[in-house]
Tab-separated table of C-alpha atoms and ligand atoms in Angstrom:
chain	number	residue	atom	x	y	z
A	1	UNK	CA	-75.756	174.069	55.048
A	2	UNK	CA	-73.318	176.720	56.140
A	3	UNK	CA	-71.087	178.384	53.514
A	4	UNK	CA	-67.324	178.570	54.013
A	5	UNK	CA	-66.121	182.171	54.481
A	6	UNK	CA	-64.448	181.862	51.031
A	7	UNK	CA	-67.495	180.771	49.393
A	8	UNK	CA	-69.549	183.379	51.193
A	9	UNK	CA	-67.222	186.241	50.060
A	10	UNK	CA	-66.993	184.928	46.554
A	11	UNK	CA	-70.717	184.878	46.115
A	12	UNK	CA	-70.849	188.486	46.652
A	13	UNK	CA	-69.025	189.309	43.349
A	14	UNK	CA	-70.717	189.224	39.889
A	15	UNK	CA	-70.004	186.242	37.491
A	16	UNK	CA	-66.767	187.026	35.640
A	17	UNK	CA	-67.006	185.303	32.200
A	18	UNK	CA	-63.388	185.901	31.168
A	19	UNK	CA	-62.072	184.131	34.268
A	20	UNK	CA	-64.632	181.395	34.100
A	21	UNK	CA	-63.386	180.756	30.511
A	22	UNK	CA	-59.832	180.269	32.015
A	23	UNK	CA	-61.072	177.918	34.700
A	24	UNK	CA	-63.085	175.868	32.024
A	25	UNK	CA	-60.075	175.529	29.651
A	26	UNK	CA	-58.003	174.303	32.614
A	27	UNK	CA	-60.463	171.602	33.495
A	28	UNK	CA	-61.117	170.682	29.879
A	29	UNK	CA	-57.397	170.201	29.407
A	30	UNK	CA	-56.775	168.415	32.642
A	31	UNK	CA	-54.201	171.092	33.717
A	32	UNK	CA	-53.434	171.710	37.394
A	33	UNK	CA	-55.962	174.059	39.081
A	34	UNK	CA	-53.417	176.308	40.474
A	35	UNK	CA	-54.325	179.697	39.236
A	36	UNK	CA	-54.109	182.547	41.788
A	37	UNK	CA	-57.032	182.597	44.160
A	38	UNK	CA	-59.888	184.893	43.255
A	39	UNK	CA	-59.417	187.386	46.033
A	40	UNK	CA	-55.756	187.788	45.211
A	41	UNK	CA	-56.443	188.117	41.583
A	42	UNK	CA	-58.702	191.096	42.428
A	43	UNK	CA	-55.921	192.468	44.739
A	44	UNK	CA	-53.505	192.232	41.683
A	45	UNK	CA	-55.957	194.339	39.615
A	46	UNK	CA	-56.211	196.822	42.466
A	47	UNK	CA	-52.514	197.081	42.993
A	48	UNK	CA	-51.928	197.712	39.204
A	49	UNK	CA	-54.709	200.297	39.123
A	50	UNK	CA	-53.858	202.027	42.427
A	51	UNK	CA	-50.072	202.207	41.795
A	52	UNK	CA	-50.612	203.563	38.155
A	53	UNK	CA	-48.305	200.632	37.018
A	54	UNK	CA	-47.566	200.693	33.252
A	55	UNK	CA	-45.311	197.668	32.957
A	56	UNK	CA	-46.218	194.406	34.714
A	57	UNK	CA	-44.213	191.122	34.822
A	58	UNK	CA	-45.506	187.757	35.809
A	59	UNK	CA	-43.541	184.744	36.274
A	60	UNK	CA	-45.673	181.649	35.619
A	61	UNK	CA	-48.671	182.222	33.147
A	62	UNK	CA	-50.356	178.929	33.302
A	63	UNK	CA	-53.715	179.690	31.505
A	64	UNK	CA	-53.793	183.400	31.748
A	65	UNK	CA	-56.016	183.916	34.970
A	66	UNK	CA	-53.482	186.176	36.846
A	67	UNK	CA	-52.492	187.672	33.513
A	68	UNK	CA	-56.056	188.960	32.925
A	69	UNK	CA	-56.282	190.163	36.456
A	70	UNK	CA	-52.932	192.194	35.989
A	71	UNK	CA	-54.007	193.473	32.582
A	72	UNK	CA	-57.222	194.871	33.907
A	73	UNK	CA	-55.553	197.229	36.253
A	74	UNK	CA	-53.204	198.583	33.555
A	75	UNK	CA	-53.779	201.773	31.503
A	76	UNK	CA	-54.567	201.427	27.695
A	77	UNK	CA	-50.976	202.028	26.939
A	78	UNK	CA	-49.801	199.533	29.610
A	79	UNK	CA	-48.156	196.129	28.920
A	80	UNK	CA	-47.939	192.961	30.772
A	81	UNK	CA	-45.030	190.598	30.169
A	82	UNK	CA	-45.635	186.886	31.057
A	83	UNK	CA	-42.910	184.284	31.377
A	84	UNK	CA	-43.981	180.696	30.987
A	85	UNK	CA	-41.950	177.438	30.563
A	86	UNK	CA	-44.411	175.432	28.682
A	87	UNK	CA	-45.320	176.456	25.054
A	88	UNK	CA	-48.814	174.969	25.327
A	89	UNK	CA	-49.563	176.863	28.521
A	90	UNK	CA	-48.143	180.007	27.076
A	91	UNK	CA	-50.309	179.680	23.758
A	92	UNK	CA	-53.513	179.143	25.997
A	93	UNK	CA	-52.704	182.046	28.362
A	94	UNK	CA	-52.171	184.350	25.478
A	95	UNK	CA	-55.326	183.264	23.801
A	96	UNK	CA	-57.355	183.724	27.148
A	97	UNK	CA	-55.807	187.225	27.837
A	98	UNK	CA	-56.698	188.132	24.156
A	99	UNK	CA	-60.207	186.784	24.478
A	100	UNK	CA	-60.590	188.967	27.618
A	101	UNK	CA	-59.722	191.959	25.429
A	102	UNK	CA	-56.081	192.541	26.351
A	103	UNK	CA	-54.118	191.007	23.560
A	104	UNK	CA	-52.867	194.280	22.335
A	105	UNK	CA	-51.006	194.817	25.653
A	106	UNK	CA	-49.740	191.221	26.330
A	107	UNK	CA	-46.264	189.820	25.630
A	108	UNK	CA	-45.635	186.173	26.325
A	109	UNK	CA	-42.031	184.858	26.588
A	110	UNK	CA	-41.747	181.119	26.550
A	111	UNK	CA	-38.695	179.312	28.183
A	112	UNK	CA	-37.190	178.938	31.701
A	113	UNK	CA	-37.968	182.126	33.594
A	114	UNK	CA	-34.377	182.736	34.833
A	115	UNK	CA	-33.090	182.885	31.199
A	116	UNK	CA	-35.966	185.116	30.158
A	117	UNK	CA	-35.146	187.378	33.134
A	118	UNK	CA	-31.550	187.523	32.155
A	119	UNK	CA	-32.619	188.733	28.729
A	120	UNK	CA	-34.999	191.325	29.995
A	121	UNK	CA	-32.156	192.669	32.087
A	122	UNK	CA	-29.760	192.729	29.201
A	123	UNK	CA	-32.410	194.725	27.053
A	124	UNK	CA	-32.683	197.280	30.021
A	125	UNK	CA	-36.373	196.588	30.576
A	126	UNK	CA	-37.816	197.900	33.774
A	127	UNK	CA	-41.191	197.069	35.414
A	128	UNK	CA	-43.585	198.622	38.025
A	129	UNK	CA	-45.400	195.500	39.251
A	130	UNK	CA	-44.207	191.758	39.501
A	131	UNK	CA	-46.087	188.693	40.323
A	132	UNK	CA	-43.966	185.685	41.072
A	133	UNK	CA	-45.965	182.486	40.735
A	134	UNK	CA	-43.724	179.766	39.274
A	135	UNK	CA	-41.304	177.155	40.437
A	136	UNK	CA	-40.894	177.578	44.216
A	137	UNK	CA	-37.177	176.421	44.313
A	138	UNK	CA	-36.490	179.769	42.313
A	139	UNK	CA	-38.557	182.208	44.397
A	140	UNK	CA	-35.422	183.803	45.956
A	141	UNK	CA	-33.672	184.093	42.480
A	142	UNK	CA	-36.920	185.715	41.154
A	143	UNK	CA	-37.076	188.145	43.966
A	144	UNK	CA	-33.501	189.241	43.403
A	145	UNK	CA	-34.054	189.448	39.597
A	146	UNK	CA	-37.350	191.456	40.131
A	147	UNK	CA	-35.552	193.933	42.384
A	148	UNK	CA	-32.950	194.378	39.656
A	149	UNK	CA	-35.627	194.912	37.119
A	150	UNK	CA	-37.821	197.136	39.314
A	151	UNK	CA	-38.441	200.962	38.898
A	152	UNK	CA	-38.330	202.741	42.272
A	153	UNK	CA	-41.521	202.078	44.096
A	154	UNK	CA	-42.388	198.915	42.197
A	155	UNK	CA	-44.638	196.255	43.848
A	156	UNK	CA	-43.599	192.648	44.008
A	157	UNK	CA	-46.214	189.980	44.905
A	158	UNK	CA	-45.614	186.285	45.339
A	159	UNK	CA	-48.090	183.554	45.766
A	160	UNK	CA	-48.151	180.403	47.821
A	161	UNK	CA	-45.949	181.506	50.602
A	162	UNK	CA	-47.592	179.017	53.035
A	163	UNK	CA	-47.334	175.841	50.805
A	164	UNK	CA	-50.572	174.665	52.379
A	165	UNK	CA	-48.941	174.824	55.729
A	166	UNK	CA	-45.747	173.077	54.815
A	167	UNK	CA	-43.667	176.264	55.160
A	168	UNK	CA	-44.532	176.439	58.897
A	169	UNK	CA	-44.236	172.807	59.605
A	170	UNK	CA	-40.585	171.998	60.785
A	171	UNK	CA	-40.981	168.384	59.755
A	172	UNK	CA	-41.251	169.526	56.088
A	173	UNK	CA	-37.649	169.955	54.640
A	174	UNK	CA	-38.112	169.394	50.963
A	175	UNK	CA	-36.297	171.836	48.498
A	176	UNK	CA	-39.536	173.777	47.760
A	177	UNK	CA	-40.272	174.350	51.431
A	178	UNK	CA	-36.756	175.337	52.147
A	179	UNK	CA	-36.681	177.673	49.368
A	180	UNK	CA	-39.930	179.409	50.154
A	181	UNK	CA	-39.069	179.560	53.999
A	182	UNK	CA	-35.875	181.481	52.914
A	183	UNK	CA	-37.775	183.659	50.512
A	184	UNK	CA	-40.333	184.591	53.190
A	185	UNK	CA	-37.492	185.483	55.727
A	186	UNK	CA	-35.633	187.602	53.167
A	187	UNK	CA	-38.840	189.476	51.909
A	188	UNK	CA	-39.562	190.301	55.568
A	189	UNK	CA	-36.161	191.489	56.449
A	190	UNK	CA	-34.525	192.863	53.293
A	191	UNK	CA	-33.681	196.601	53.782
A	192	UNK	CA	-34.440	197.353	50.164
A	193	UNK	CA	-38.098	196.475	50.529
A	194	UNK	CA	-41.198	197.589	52.590
A	195	UNK	CA	-43.051	194.332	52.864
A	196	UNK	CA	-45.862	192.463	54.423
A	197	UNK	CA	-47.126	188.642	54.255
A	198	UNK	CA	-50.958	188.043	53.837
A	199	UNK	CA	-52.158	184.784	55.338
A	200	UNK	CA	-55.454	184.305	53.267
A	201	UNK	CA	-55.797	181.440	50.809
A	202	UNK	CA	-52.173	179.970	50.473
A	203	UNK	CA	-50.347	183.104	51.645
A	204	UNK	CA	-49.239	186.203	49.586
A	205	UNK	CA	-45.977	188.088	50.124
A	206	UNK	CA	-46.161	191.723	49.126
A	207	UNK	CA	-43.234	194.182	48.979
A	208	UNK	CA	-42.533	197.687	47.646
A	209	UNK	CA	-39.005	198.316	46.419
A	210	UNK	CA	-37.731	201.459	48.055
B	301	SAM	N1	-49.829	182.809	37.638
B	301	SAM	C1	-50.738	181.886	37.109
B	301	SAM	C2	-52.219	182.356	37.431
B	301	SAM	O1	-52.407	182.597	38.536
B	301	SAM	O2	-53.012	182.190	36.530
B	301	SAM	C3	-50.510	180.470	37.636
B	301	SAM	C4	-48.992	179.967	37.505
B	301	SAM	S1	-48.945	178.325	37.902
B	301	SAM	C5	-49.086	178.439	39.753
B	301	SAM	C6	-47.108	178.061	37.753
B	301	SAM	C7	-46.725	178.142	36.410
B	301	SAM	O3	-45.229	178.295	36.339
B	301	SAM	C8	-47.012	176.981	35.514
B	301	SAM	O4	-47.672	177.394	34.334
B	301	SAM	C9	-45.595	176.364	35.150
B	301	SAM	O5	-45.550	175.782	33.867
B	301	SAM	C10	-44.801	177.702	35.135
B	301	SAM	N2	-43.212	177.412	35.555
B	301	SAM	C11	-42.856	176.448	36.231
B	301	SAM	N3	-41.504	176.477	36.262
B	301	SAM	C12	-41.137	177.511	35.522
B	301	SAM	C13	-39.965	178.137	35.019
B	301	SAM	N4	-38.833	177.522	35.454
B	301	SAM	N5	-40.011	179.147	34.175
B	301	SAM	C14	-41.243	179.701	33.766
B	301	SAM	N6	-42.405	179.193	34.157
B	301	SAM	C15	-42.327	178.076	34.981
């Protein structure tokens, strides 16, 4: 039987026990299987390493898949801060990031991300790499907050910009679709950013803060 392109490309990479552990925990607990796609996870690691990022911020932790990918690309004195609404998800994500060997550089903040972002801004925190991957209705808010928290040259990535095709279907007018459509337009046109949209998997927006 023919393989799909995704399955073929994925078969080229060696097994990844740390990420497999995350996927098993998600299945065992009946959690939604909505971690970042493997190819984009590897891209997050590459972006962290290639840009020399020291401080990464992810919005939406789930079970720690993207947290591990981001942590892998940071230097030993780097730090990843994860914002997660649900305490049970946050605890699992931290356990998985720790099991992968990055507990010493992981910070988990539980609560609504907008409130956590306000606190980070009040504390004067700054970041080099952002991964936006939480409630879609707030994507534009998360983009604005990320720009305010960004060091010059910081990279912002945002997942699920295609919403399985709903973003480009004019018949779809739900709040998440409208919000992501506007987010996609802004990230493509905002003069504060250098940006691109990647169409693989469920779509990924990438921007550099000038
Ligand atoms: N980034 C994760 C990964 O790739 O491993 C997947 C994140 S999942 C798509 C979205 C997460 O955002 C869920 O864990 C959900 O609980 C969290 N979330 C939803 N609304 C949120 C909010 N307002 N503040 C913080 N986290 C939120």
